[in-house]
mmCIF file of C-alpha atoms and ligand atoms in Angstrom:
data_model
loop_
_atom_site.group_PDB
_atom_site.id
_atom_site.type_symbol
_atom_site.label_atom_id
_atom_site.label_comp_id
_atom_site.label_asym_id
_atom_site.label_seq_id
_atom_site.Cartn_x
_atom_site.Cartn_y
_atom_site.Cartn_z
ATOM 1 C CA UNK A 1 5.997 80.839 -31.955
ATOM 2 C CA UNK A 2 6.988 81.959 -28.271
ATOM 3 C CA UNK A 3 10.327 79.241 -27.851
ATOM 4 C CA UNK A 4 11.115 80.341 -24.095
ATOM 5 C CA UNK A 5 9.786 81.891 -20.807
ATOM 6 C CA UNK A 6 12.453 82.279 -18.396
ATOM 7 C CA UNK A 7 13.819 85.304 -16.317
ATOM 8 C CA UNK A 8 17.535 85.994 -15.466
ATOM 9 C CA UNK A 9 18.556 88.198 -12.543
ATOM 10 C CA UNK A 10 21.446 90.411 -14.071
ATOM 11 C CA UNK A 11 22.778 93.624 -12.985
ATOM 12 C CA UNK A 12 25.548 95.955 -13.945
ATOM 13 C CA UNK A 13 28.155 98.425 -12.689
ATOM 14 C CA UNK A 14 29.842 99.183 -15.439
ATOM 15 C CA UNK A 15 28.870 102.461 -18.026
ATOM 16 C CA UNK A 16 30.103 102.362 -21.520
ATOM 17 C CA UNK A 17 28.325 103.349 -24.701
ATOM 18 C CA UNK A 18 28.611 103.291 -28.263
ATOM 19 C CA UNK A 19 26.377 106.619 -30.172
ATOM 20 C CA UNK A 20 25.611 107.461 -33.205
ATOM 21 C CA UNK A 21 28.049 109.949 -35.474
ATOM 22 C CA UNK A 22 28.190 111.525 -38.874
ATOM 23 C CA UNK A 23 26.287 109.655 -41.093
ATOM 24 C CA UNK A 24 28.823 108.046 -43.392
ATOM 25 C CA UNK A 25 31.908 108.211 -40.872
ATOM 26 C CA UNK A 26 32.803 105.459 -38.479
ATOM 27 C CA UNK A 27 31.356 106.719 -35.228
ATOM 28 C CA UNK A 28 33.699 106.826 -31.896
ATOM 29 C CA UNK A 29 32.917 105.459 -29.124
ATOM 30 C CA UNK A 30 31.157 108.213 -26.437
ATOM 31 C CA UNK A 31 31.211 108.205 -22.599
ATOM 32 C CA UNK A 32 27.469 108.323 -21.824
ATOM 33 C CA UNK A 33 28.469 109.723 -18.893
ATOM 34 C CA UNK A 34 29.341 113.479 -20.305
ATOM 35 C CA UNK A 35 26.029 114.399 -21.890
ATOM 36 C CA UNK A 36 24.780 118.288 -22.217
ATOM 37 C CA UNK A 37 24.585 119.743 -18.879
ATOM 38 C CA UNK A 38 20.803 119.843 -19.402
ATOM 39 C CA UNK A 39 20.976 116.388 -19.595
ATOM 40 C CA UNK A 40 22.215 114.873 -16.310
ATOM 41 C CA UNK A 41 19.160 113.008 -15.549
ATOM 42 C CA UNK A 42 20.420 110.445 -17.983
ATOM 43 C CA UNK A 43 23.608 109.803 -15.388
ATOM 44 C CA UNK A 44 21.287 109.646 -12.902
ATOM 45 C CA UNK A 45 19.542 106.803 -14.247
ATOM 46 C CA UNK A 46 22.540 104.908 -15.890
ATOM 47 C CA UNK A 47 24.068 104.996 -12.268
ATOM 48 C CA UNK A 48 20.607 103.330 -10.706
ATOM 49 C CA UNK A 49 20.681 101.111 -13.564
ATOM 50 C CA UNK A 50 23.696 99.942 -13.689
ATOM 51 C CA UNK A 51 24.780 100.247 -9.649
ATOM 52 C CA UNK A 52 21.170 100.099 -8.207
ATOM 53 C CA UNK A 53 19.324 100.256 -5.662
ATOM 54 C CA UNK A 54 21.242 103.556 -4.363
ATOM 55 C CA UNK A 55 20.371 105.684 -1.465
ATOM 56 C CA UNK A 56 20.213 109.443 -3.065
ATOM 57 C CA UNK A 57 23.482 110.234 -0.758
ATOM 58 C CA UNK A 58 25.356 107.839 -2.823
ATOM 59 C CA UNK A 59 23.936 108.700 -6.004
ATOM 60 C CA UNK A 60 24.721 112.573 -5.460
ATOM 61 C CA UNK A 61 28.240 111.547 -4.644
ATOM 62 C CA UNK A 62 28.769 109.271 -7.285
ATOM 63 C CA UNK A 63 27.851 112.217 -9.858
ATOM 64 C CA UNK A 64 28.925 114.754 -7.698
ATOM 65 C CA UNK A 65 25.443 116.617 -7.525
ATOM 66 C CA UNK A 66 24.013 118.486 -5.000
ATOM 67 C CA UNK A 67 20.814 116.933 -3.136
ATOM 68 C CA UNK A 68 19.154 119.715 -4.301
ATOM 69 C CA UNK A 69 20.059 118.750 -7.957
ATOM 70 C CA UNK A 70 19.501 115.150 -7.493
ATOM 71 C CA UNK A 71 16.149 115.998 -6.514
ATOM 72 C CA UNK A 72 15.526 118.163 -9.496
ATOM 73 C CA UNK A 73 16.793 115.284 -11.661
ATOM 74 C CA UNK A 74 14.910 112.620 -10.135
ATOM 75 C CA UNK A 75 11.966 113.688 -10.075
ATOM 76 C CA UNK A 76 11.105 114.032 -13.959
ATOM 77 C CA UNK A 77 12.462 110.131 -13.544
ATOM 78 C CA UNK A 78 10.122 108.515 -10.813
ATOM 79 C CA UNK A 79 7.429 110.315 -12.574
ATOM 80 C CA UNK A 80 7.984 108.896 -16.136
ATOM 81 C CA UNK A 81 8.000 105.440 -13.992
ATOM 82 C CA UNK A 82 11.504 104.423 -15.218
ATOM 83 C CA UNK A 83 13.014 105.205 -11.166
ATOM 84 C CA UNK A 84 11.394 103.932 -8.173
ATOM 85 C CA UNK A 85 11.427 104.104 -4.279
ATOM 86 C CA UNK A 86 12.712 100.677 -3.061
ATOM 87 C CA UNK A 87 12.403 99.272 0.596
ATOM 88 C CA UNK A 88 15.058 100.996 3.040
ATOM 89 C CA UNK A 89 17.855 98.060 3.935
ATOM 90 C CA UNK A 90 18.641 98.605 7.191
ATOM 91 C CA UNK A 91 22.418 99.483 7.492
ATOM 92 C CA UNK A 92 22.312 100.025 11.285
ATOM 93 C CA UNK A 93 23.012 104.035 11.102
ATOM 94 C CA UNK A 94 20.604 106.425 13.264
ATOM 95 C CA UNK A 95 19.117 109.103 11.181
ATOM 96 C CA UNK A 96 15.932 110.253 9.134
ATOM 97 C CA UNK A 97 15.719 107.292 6.807
ATOM 98 C CA UNK A 98 15.717 107.361 2.945
ATOM 99 C CA UNK A 99 14.289 104.895 0.388
ATOM 100 C CA UNK A 100 16.994 103.897 -1.981
ATOM 101 C CA UNK A 101 16.238 104.446 -5.550
ATOM 102 C CA UNK A 102 15.934 101.786 -8.339
ATOM 103 C CA UNK A 103 15.184 101.274 -11.769
ATOM 104 C CA UNK A 104 11.597 99.807 -12.916
ATOM 105 C CA UNK A 105 13.183 97.174 -14.550
ATOM 106 C CA UNK A 106 9.817 96.209 -16.048
ATOM 107 C CA UNK A 107 9.037 99.670 -17.000
ATOM 108 C CA UNK A 108 10.305 99.641 -20.148
ATOM 109 C CA UNK A 109 10.931 96.674 -22.947
ATOM 110 C CA UNK A 110 13.563 96.023 -25.785
ATOM 111 C CA UNK A 111 13.765 93.207 -28.650
ATOM 112 C CA UNK A 112 17.236 92.674 -29.549
ATOM 113 C CA UNK A 113 17.422 90.693 -33.133
ATOM 114 C CA UNK A 114 20.393 88.808 -33.789
ATOM 115 C CA UNK A 115 20.299 87.972 -37.484
ATOM 116 C CA UNK A 116 22.345 85.086 -39.609
ATOM 117 C CA UNK A 117 22.008 83.654 -43.108
ATOM 118 C CA UNK A 118 19.354 81.015 -42.426
ATOM 119 C CA UNK A 119 17.715 82.949 -39.377
ATOM 120 C CA UNK A 120 16.600 85.701 -37.300
ATOM 121 C CA UNK A 121 16.456 85.011 -33.651
ATOM 122 C CA UNK A 122 15.069 87.347 -31.500
ATOM 123 C CA UNK A 123 14.294 88.426 -27.905
ATOM 124 C CA UNK A 124 12.754 90.490 -25.307
ATOM 125 C CA UNK A 125 14.217 92.026 -22.422
ATOM 126 C CA UNK A 126 13.179 94.255 -19.717
ATOM 127 C CA UNK A 127 15.414 97.548 -18.804
ATOM 128 C CA UNK A 128 17.703 95.408 -17.005
ATOM 129 C CA UNK A 129 18.207 92.863 -19.754
ATOM 130 C CA UNK A 130 16.858 90.242 -18.126
ATOM 131 C CA UNK A 131 14.827 87.938 -20.666
ATOM 132 C CA UNK A 132 10.885 87.914 -21.060
ATOM 133 C CA UNK A 133 10.485 85.941 -24.186
ATOM 134 C CA UNK A 134 12.229 84.610 -27.666
ATOM 135 C CA UNK A 135 11.096 83.399 -31.124
ATOM 136 C CA UNK A 136 13.108 82.701 -34.401
ATOM 137 C CA UNK A 137 11.798 82.889 -37.692
ATOM 138 C CA UNK A 138 13.263 81.264 -40.855
ATOM 139 C CA UNK A 139 14.664 83.760 -43.959
ATOM 140 C CA UNK A 140 13.205 83.093 -46.939
ATOM 141 C CA UNK A 141 16.338 84.798 -49.197
ATOM 142 C CA UNK A 142 18.859 87.085 -48.837
ATOM 143 C CA UNK A 143 16.957 90.185 -50.509
ATOM 144 C CA UNK A 144 17.591 93.271 -47.685
ATOM 145 C CA UNK A 145 13.028 93.971 -48.440
ATOM 146 C CA UNK A 146 12.626 90.130 -47.470
ATOM 147 C CA UNK A 147 14.993 89.958 -44.325
ATOM 148 C CA UNK A 148 13.632 93.478 -43.109
ATOM 149 C CA UNK A 149 9.988 91.760 -43.873
ATOM 150 C CA UNK A 150 10.638 88.623 -41.897
ATOM 151 C CA UNK A 151 12.488 90.400 -38.707
ATOM 152 C CA UNK A 152 10.036 93.057 -38.894
ATOM 153 C CA UNK A 153 6.991 90.703 -38.406
ATOM 154 C CA UNK A 154 8.924 88.672 -35.497
ATOM 155 C CA UNK A 155 9.816 91.616 -33.816
ATOM 156 C CA UNK A 156 5.398 92.922 -34.173
ATOM 157 C CA UNK A 157 4.906 89.540 -33.114
ATOM 158 C CA UNK A 158 7.341 89.575 -29.953
ATOM 159 C CA UNK A 159 5.920 92.986 -28.866
ATOM 160 C CA UNK A 160 2.229 91.904 -29.033
ATOM 161 C CA UNK A 161 3.447 89.987 -25.569
ATOM 162 C CA UNK A 162 4.770 93.053 -23.768
ATOM 163 C CA UNK A 163 2.230 96.469 -22.979
ATOM 164 C CA UNK A 164 4.932 98.555 -25.241
ATOM 165 C CA UNK A 165 8.370 98.703 -26.326
ATOM 166 C CA UNK A 166 10.952 101.166 -26.317
ATOM 167 C CA UNK A 167 12.899 100.052 -29.235
ATOM 168 C CA UNK A 168 14.798 97.919 -31.490
ATOM 169 C CA UNK A 169 18.357 96.567 -31.702
ATOM 170 C CA UNK A 170 19.892 94.145 -34.133
ATOM 171 C CA UNK A 171 23.531 92.158 -34.317
ATOM 172 C CA UNK A 172 24.922 90.771 -37.053
ATOM 173 C CA UNK A 173 28.344 89.790 -38.171
ATOM 174 C CA UNK A 174 29.753 92.165 -40.403
ATOM 175 C CA UNK A 175 30.998 96.036 -40.594
ATOM 176 C CA UNK A 176 28.096 98.236 -39.506
ATOM 177 C CA UNK A 177 28.046 101.871 -39.638
ATOM 178 C CA UNK A 178 26.675 104.592 -37.849
ATOM 179 C CA UNK A 179 24.014 102.173 -36.128
ATOM 180 C CA UNK A 180 21.909 101.990 -39.609
ATOM 181 C CA UNK A 181 23.726 101.146 -42.351
ATOM 182 C CA UNK A 182 24.975 97.430 -42.986
ATOM 183 C CA UNK A 183 28.083 98.342 -45.138
ATOM 184 C CA UNK A 184 29.460 94.806 -45.504
ATOM 185 C CA UNK A 185 27.860 91.231 -44.498
ATOM 186 C CA UNK A 186 29.253 88.187 -46.033
ATOM 187 C CA UNK A 187 26.858 85.163 -44.911
ATOM 188 C CA UNK A 188 24.196 87.858 -46.636
ATOM 189 C CA UNK A 189 25.638 88.816 -49.681
ATOM 190 C CA UNK A 190 25.138 92.504 -48.312
ATOM 191 C CA UNK A 191 26.804 95.722 -49.452
ATOM 192 C CA UNK A 192 25.306 99.151 -48.096
ATOM 193 C CA UNK A 193 21.834 97.845 -46.718
ATOM 194 C CA UNK A 194 20.540 100.307 -44.521
ATOM 195 C CA UNK A 195 19.213 97.986 -42.109
ATOM 196 C CA UNK A 196 17.793 100.348 -39.730
ATOM 197 C CA UNK A 197 16.121 102.813 -41.073
ATOM 198 C CA UNK A 198 14.234 100.235 -43.343
ATOM 199 C CA UNK A 199 13.232 98.445 -39.652
ATOM 200 C CA UNK A 200 12.165 101.345 -38.320
ATOM 201 C CA UNK A 201 9.612 102.432 -41.082
ATOM 202 C CA UNK A 202 8.268 98.666 -40.652
ATOM 203 C CA UNK A 203 8.317 98.398 -37.101
ATOM 204 C CA UNK A 204 8.051 102.042 -35.953
ATOM 205 C CA UNK A 205 10.212 101.434 -33.536
ATOM 206 C CA UNK A 206 13.280 103.509 -32.976
ATOM 207 C CA UNK A 207 16.617 101.114 -34.113
ATOM 208 C CA UNK A 208 20.109 100.344 -34.154
ATOM 209 C CA UNK A 209 22.144 98.099 -35.749
ATOM 210 C CA UNK A 210 25.479 96.830 -34.885
ATOM 211 C CA UNK A 211 28.084 94.239 -35.652
ATOM 212 C CA UNK A 212 26.899 91.029 -33.100
ATOM 213 C CA UNK A 213 30.420 90.986 -31.117
ATOM 214 C CA UNK A 214 30.186 94.744 -30.221
ATOM 215 C CA UNK A 215 26.510 94.046 -28.987
ATOM 216 C CA UNK A 216 27.620 91.235 -26.848
ATOM 217 C CA UNK A 217 30.280 92.432 -25.252
ATOM 218 C CA UNK A 218 28.514 95.655 -24.385
ATOM 219 C CA UNK A 219 26.187 93.262 -22.864
ATOM 220 C CA UNK A 220 28.542 91.306 -21.172
ATOM 221 C CA UNK A 221 30.469 94.232 -19.804
ATOM 222 C CA UNK A 222 26.992 95.865 -18.467
ATOM 223 C CA UNK A 223 25.140 92.738 -16.928
ATOM 224 C CA UNK A 224 27.043 89.699 -17.769
ATOM 225 C CA UNK A 225 30.788 88.188 -17.108
ATOM 226 C CA UNK A 226 32.611 91.297 -17.056
ATOM 227 C CA UNK A 227 30.439 92.924 -14.968
ATOM 228 C CA UNK A 228 32.722 95.853 -12.743
ATOM 229 C CA UNK A 229 35.488 94.878 -14.671
ATOM 230 C CA UNK A 230 38.160 97.527 -16.084
ATOM 231 C CA UNK A 231 39.542 95.005 -18.580
ATOM 232 C CA UNK A 232 37.417 92.232 -20.114
ATOM 233 C CA UNK A 233 37.734 90.217 -23.129
ATOM 234 C CA UNK A 234 35.207 87.748 -25.083
ATOM 235 C CA UNK A 235 35.888 85.044 -27.395
ATOM 236 C CA UNK A 236 33.315 83.301 -29.433
ATOM 237 C CA UNK A 237 33.813 80.402 -31.670
ATOM 238 C CA UNK A 238 30.777 79.807 -34.163
ATOM 239 C CA UNK A 239 30.657 80.674 -38.103
ATOM 240 C CA UNK A 240 33.483 82.110 -37.441
ATOM 241 C CA UNK A 241 35.658 83.284 -34.621
ATOM 242 C CA UNK A 242 35.251 86.513 -32.846
ATOM 243 C CA UNK A 243 36.587 88.899 -30.177
ATOM 244 C CA UNK A 244 35.692 91.849 -27.958
ATOM 245 C CA UNK A 245 37.424 94.005 -26.271
ATOM 246 C CA UNK A 246 36.518 96.290 -22.869
ATOM 247 C CA UNK A 247 39.931 98.466 -21.556
ATOM 248 C CA UNK A 248 39.514 101.288 -18.996
ATOM 249 C CA UNK A 249 35.765 100.339 -18.560
ATOM 250 C CA UNK A 250 35.145 101.046 -22.402
ATOM 251 C CA UNK A 251 34.811 98.617 -25.631
ATOM 252 C CA UNK A 252 37.525 99.347 -28.196
ATOM 253 C CA UNK A 253 35.731 100.042 -31.316
ATOM 254 C CA UNK A 254 37.799 100.752 -34.482
ATOM 255 C CA UNK A 255 36.991 101.106 -38.206
ATOM 256 C CA UNK A 256 37.810 97.548 -38.726
ATOM 257 C CA UNK A 257 35.309 96.067 -35.810
ATOM 258 C CA UNK A 258 33.305 93.764 -37.685
ATOM 259 C CA UNK A 259 35.617 92.855 -40.115
ATOM 260 C CA UNK A 260 37.075 89.713 -37.849
ATOM 261 C CA UNK A 261 40.431 90.251 -37.422
ATOM 262 C CA UNK A 262 41.344 87.863 -35.048
ATOM 263 C CA UNK A 263 39.894 85.041 -37.260
ATOM 264 C CA UNK A 264 43.382 85.057 -38.990
ATOM 265 C CA UNK A 265 45.563 84.744 -35.999
ATOM 266 C CA UNK A 266 48.259 82.026 -36.767
ATOM 267 C CA UNK A 267 47.968 78.905 -33.924
ATOM 268 C CA UNK A 268 49.616 75.565 -35.975
ATOM 269 C CA UNK A 269 52.527 75.479 -38.234
ATOM 270 C CA UNK A 270 50.323 72.487 -40.016
ATOM 271 C CA UNK A 271 46.971 73.526 -39.449
ATOM 272 C CA UNK A 272 44.361 73.302 -42.570
ATOM 273 C CA UNK A 273 43.687 76.225 -45.094
ATOM 274 C CA UNK A 274 41.535 79.146 -44.115
ATOM 275 C CA UNK A 275 40.012 80.399 -47.806
ATOM 276 C CA UNK A 276 42.432 83.331 -47.526
ATOM 277 C CA UNK A 277 45.356 80.835 -47.921
ATOM 278 C CA UNK A 278 46.495 81.109 -44.152
ATOM 279 C CA UNK A 279 47.869 77.562 -42.313
ATOM 280 C CA UNK A 280 46.402 76.758 -39.155
ATOM 281 C CA UNK A 281 44.044 80.569 -38.861
ATOM 282 C CA UNK A 282 42.164 80.453 -35.908
ATOM 283 C CA UNK A 283 38.967 80.447 -38.605
ATOM 284 C CA UNK A 284 40.532 77.437 -40.392
ATOM 285 C CA UNK A 285 41.323 75.494 -36.883
ATOM 286 C CA UNK A 286 38.463 76.347 -34.922
ATOM 287 C CA UNK A 287 35.578 77.496 -36.895
ATOM 288 C CA UNK A 288 32.371 75.273 -36.691
ATOM 289 C CA UNK A 289 32.251 74.476 -40.543
ATOM 290 C CA UNK A 290 36.371 73.531 -40.645
ATOM 291 C CA UNK A 291 35.716 71.170 -37.414
ATOM 292 C CA UNK A 292 32.525 69.412 -39.161
ATOM 293 C CA UNK A 293 34.750 69.437 -42.111
ATOM 294 C CA UNK A 294 37.477 67.690 -40.732
ATOM 295 C CA UNK A 295 35.591 65.183 -38.123
ATOM 296 C CA UNK A 296 33.495 64.076 -41.690
ATOM 297 C CA UNK A 297 36.133 63.503 -43.736
ATOM 298 C CA UNK A 298 38.851 61.425 -40.635
ATOM 299 C CA UNK A 299 35.611 59.587 -40.290
ATOM 300 C CA UNK A 300 34.353 58.986 -43.644
ATOM 301 C CA UNK A 301 30.890 60.151 -43.204
ATOM 302 C CA UNK A 302 29.049 63.636 -42.819
ATOM 303 C CA UNK A 303 29.027 65.101 -38.923
ATOM 304 C CA UNK A 304 27.003 67.827 -37.817
ATOM 305 C CA UNK A 305 28.975 69.420 -34.590
ATOM 306 C CA UNK A 306 27.227 68.253 -31.718
ATOM 307 C CA UNK A 307 28.018 64.617 -33.526
ATOM 308 C CA UNK A 308 31.596 65.438 -33.975
ATOM 309 C CA UNK A 309 31.805 66.716 -30.393
ATOM 310 C CA UNK A 310 29.978 63.634 -29.020
ATOM 311 C CA UNK A 311 32.403 61.539 -30.847
ATOM 312 C CA UNK A 312 35.291 63.101 -29.089
ATOM 313 C CA UNK A 313 33.738 62.737 -25.566
ATOM 314 C CA UNK A 314 32.930 58.834 -26.334
ATOM 315 C CA UNK A 315 36.937 58.010 -27.175
ATOM 316 C CA UNK A 316 36.141 58.220 -31.027
ATOM 317 C CA UNK A 317 39.839 58.528 -31.894
ATOM 318 C CA UNK A 318 40.023 60.190 -35.130
ATOM 319 C CA UNK A 319 37.208 62.485 -33.856
ATOM 320 C CA UNK A 320 39.684 63.096 -31.000
ATOM 321 C CA UNK A 321 42.556 64.185 -32.602
ATOM 322 C CA UNK A 322 40.772 66.973 -34.447
ATOM 323 C CA UNK A 323 38.943 68.182 -31.503
ATOM 324 C CA UNK A 324 41.625 67.917 -29.400
ATOM 325 C CA UNK A 325 44.007 69.957 -32.233
ATOM 326 C CA UNK A 326 41.092 72.421 -32.207
ATOM 327 C CA UNK A 327 41.181 72.697 -28.383
ATOM 328 C CA UNK A 328 45.134 73.564 -28.348
ATOM 329 C CA UNK A 329 44.726 75.716 -30.728
ATOM 330 C CA UNK A 330 41.548 77.996 -28.538
ATOM 331 C CA UNK A 331 43.843 77.785 -25.522
ATOM 332 C CA UNK A 332 46.672 78.971 -27.587
ATOM 333 C CA UNK A 333 44.144 82.000 -28.843
ATOM 334 C CA UNK A 334 43.058 82.180 -24.885
ATOM 335 C CA UNK A 335 46.527 82.660 -24.340
ATOM 336 C CA UNK A 336 47.708 85.247 -26.922
ATOM 337 C CA UNK A 337 44.535 87.602 -25.688
ATOM 338 C CA UNK A 338 45.713 87.180 -22.335
ATOM 339 C CA UNK A 339 49.423 87.775 -22.929
ATOM 340 C CA UNK A 340 48.487 91.125 -25.363
ATOM 341 C CA UNK A 341 45.849 92.785 -23.496
ATOM 342 C CA UNK A 342 45.639 91.343 -20.032
ATOM 343 C CA UNK A 343 42.338 91.166 -19.051
ATOM 344 C CA UNK A 344 40.807 90.600 -15.896
ATOM 345 C CA UNK A 345 38.695 87.946 -17.209
ATOM 346 C CA UNK A 346 38.035 86.389 -20.522
ATOM 347 C CA UNK A 347 34.517 85.117 -21.339
ATOM 348 C CA UNK A 348 34.242 82.457 -24.270
ATOM 349 C CA UNK A 349 31.113 82.053 -25.745
ATOM 350 C CA UNK A 350 29.552 81.574 -29.425
ATOM 351 C CA UNK A 351 27.340 78.708 -30.099
ATOM 352 C CA UNK A 352 30.733 76.381 -30.640
ATOM 353 C CA UNK A 353 31.930 77.227 -26.852
ATOM 354 C CA UNK A 354 30.701 73.903 -26.089
ATOM 355 C CA UNK A 355 34.627 72.814 -27.545
ATOM 356 C CA UNK A 356 36.088 74.178 -24.516
ATOM 357 C CA UNK A 357 34.415 71.343 -22.629
ATOM 358 C CA UNK A 358 34.909 68.397 -24.670
ATOM 359 C CA UNK A 359 38.620 69.700 -25.173
ATOM 360 C CA UNK A 360 39.223 71.140 -21.493
ATOM 361 C CA UNK A 361 42.739 69.447 -21.138
ATOM 362 C CA UNK A 362 43.743 70.034 -24.322
ATOM 363 C CA UNK A 363 43.133 74.151 -24.264
ATOM 364 C CA UNK A 364 44.556 74.227 -20.985
ATOM 365 C CA UNK A 365 47.778 72.506 -22.775
ATOM 366 C CA UNK A 366 47.734 75.136 -24.780
ATOM 367 C CA UNK A 367 47.607 78.201 -22.739
ATOM 368 C CA UNK A 368 50.415 76.631 -20.769
ATOM 369 C CA UNK A 369 52.112 76.235 -23.966
ATOM 370 C CA UNK A 370 52.160 80.388 -24.634
ATOM 371 C CA UNK A 371 51.973 81.176 -20.925
ATOM 372 C CA UNK A 372 54.701 81.980 -19.233
ATOM 373 C CA UNK A 373 54.865 80.168 -15.614
ATOM 374 C CA UNK A 374 55.168 83.079 -13.400
ATOM 375 C CA UNK A 375 52.069 84.979 -15.276
ATOM 376 C CA UNK A 376 48.630 84.920 -12.753
ATOM 377 C CA UNK A 377 46.530 82.383 -14.053
ATOM 378 C CA UNK A 378 44.100 83.401 -16.509
ATOM 379 C CA UNK A 379 40.223 83.649 -15.296
ATOM 380 C CA UNK A 380 38.469 82.164 -18.265
ATOM 381 C CA UNK A 381 34.577 82.082 -18.167
ATOM 382 C CA UNK A 382 32.113 79.992 -20.676
ATOM 383 C CA UNK A 383 29.225 81.771 -21.307
ATOM 384 C CA UNK A 384 26.102 79.496 -22.331
ATOM 385 C CA UNK A 385 26.700 79.903 -26.084
ATOM 386 C CA UNK A 386 23.063 80.025 -26.906
ATOM 387 C CA UNK A 387 21.224 82.501 -29.293
ATOM 388 C CA UNK A 388 19.468 84.166 -26.702
ATOM 389 C CA UNK A 389 22.463 85.517 -25.357
ATOM 390 C CA UNK A 390 23.567 87.472 -29.116
ATOM 391 C CA UNK A 391 19.621 88.620 -28.922
ATOM 392 C CA UNK A 392 20.042 89.822 -25.335
ATOM 393 C CA UNK A 393 23.466 91.799 -26.739
ATOM 394 C CA UNK A 394 21.398 93.161 -29.477
ATOM 395 C CA UNK A 395 18.818 94.259 -26.932
ATOM 396 C CA UNK A 396 21.316 96.107 -24.838
ATOM 397 C CA UNK A 397 22.442 98.037 -27.870
ATOM 398 C CA UNK A 398 18.699 99.534 -27.726
ATOM 399 C CA UNK A 399 18.890 99.609 -24.041
ATOM 400 C CA UNK A 400 21.779 101.990 -23.943
ATOM 401 C CA UNK A 401 20.732 104.182 -26.857
ATOM 402 C CA UNK A 402 16.760 104.910 -25.834
ATOM 403 C CA UNK A 403 16.981 104.791 -22.188
ATOM 404 C CA UNK A 404 15.468 107.431 -21.719
ATOM 405 C CA UNK A 405 12.536 107.464 -24.457
ATOM 406 C CA UNK A 406 9.198 106.952 -24.029
ATOM 407 C CA UNK A 407 7.660 103.637 -25.260
ATOM 408 C CA UNK A 408 6.688 103.521 -28.839
ATOM 409 C CA UNK A 409 3.391 103.010 -30.454
ATOM 410 C CA UNK A 410 3.576 99.976 -32.325
ATOM 411 C CA UNK A 411 2.872 100.106 -35.953
ATOM 412 C CA UNK A 412 1.379 97.080 -37.965
HETATM 413 ZN ZN1 LIG B 501 42.995 82.683 -42.279
#
């Protein structure tokens, strides 16, 4: 079932990529602008994807190429339909007119899947990560083969709506090795599941799998709130609390990307306990199940997350107390990220992001409490928090990895 058809206009200014390493080893991020000398066409494609449209002179200057080399590199990209000459912009200069190059956004389609414990959500995007359509399916259980069957069916259903799909990206909460192996995904009860290969076998599509926060951070960095920024952070609130960081234009990855380290950051000395026994850590104070549980127990009836926020917004004092306490904690977490990693912007997302609107004053109070009054104000930007954002993140993983790949033949 197609749930949404929309177009989002997005461009990007920044280049990073994570690429595969030796199987079994945690990969290190690799800069994509330093490929083998034979593959400088990738440089050209990426430069135009992220900064285009660009004149040939500008591309040559940015990549330190001669005009002759640029012509040699760009002809196959033009012939493959990946790049296109667009109408000249009138810059008022006299001389031989030249037509700038841009990517043909609709020349390639990618599918991004966000996998939770309950469902698989998927979106199809073009080359610039503009959303084309989305769909979702409930999981029947957590057996890896069953989950892979559901995801593959969803992917093939979406793929049928476009001429061809180049690659598939999957994001999930957990630790993923080598863009393929799910080392640990607690909400699915998985250890060591080669999900990338299982999906590639079922769909015929080249597939990359990674932690969902890594995927979202990459997507916001290339095409969203972090566009053009050297230092950028993402915080998410949802079933868990997540954090992603870009430094010097590159995402920061480690062996623990996917463990959820920020979840246990202390925020409140007298707050609730998390399963690990921390009092008032981010997970205990901000995660959706924890907020639902505390508001429900304060009001003596079962409340879902939106109802908790609605009650606080409507002035219910018990709900307000829990929500404001969480808001102050969120403000302190934002201040900690600002103080320790000095980002130019912090994007706040995840399906629980509405907390930052309902408890805006408490968030400000929390930030002020932990921030030096002489420091610059933090640039905090709220993301939509809808599922499509996670799917788009997963699609960007596929774009980064398989940009130059010809669209694959469908299977199934
Ligand atoms: Zn904790």
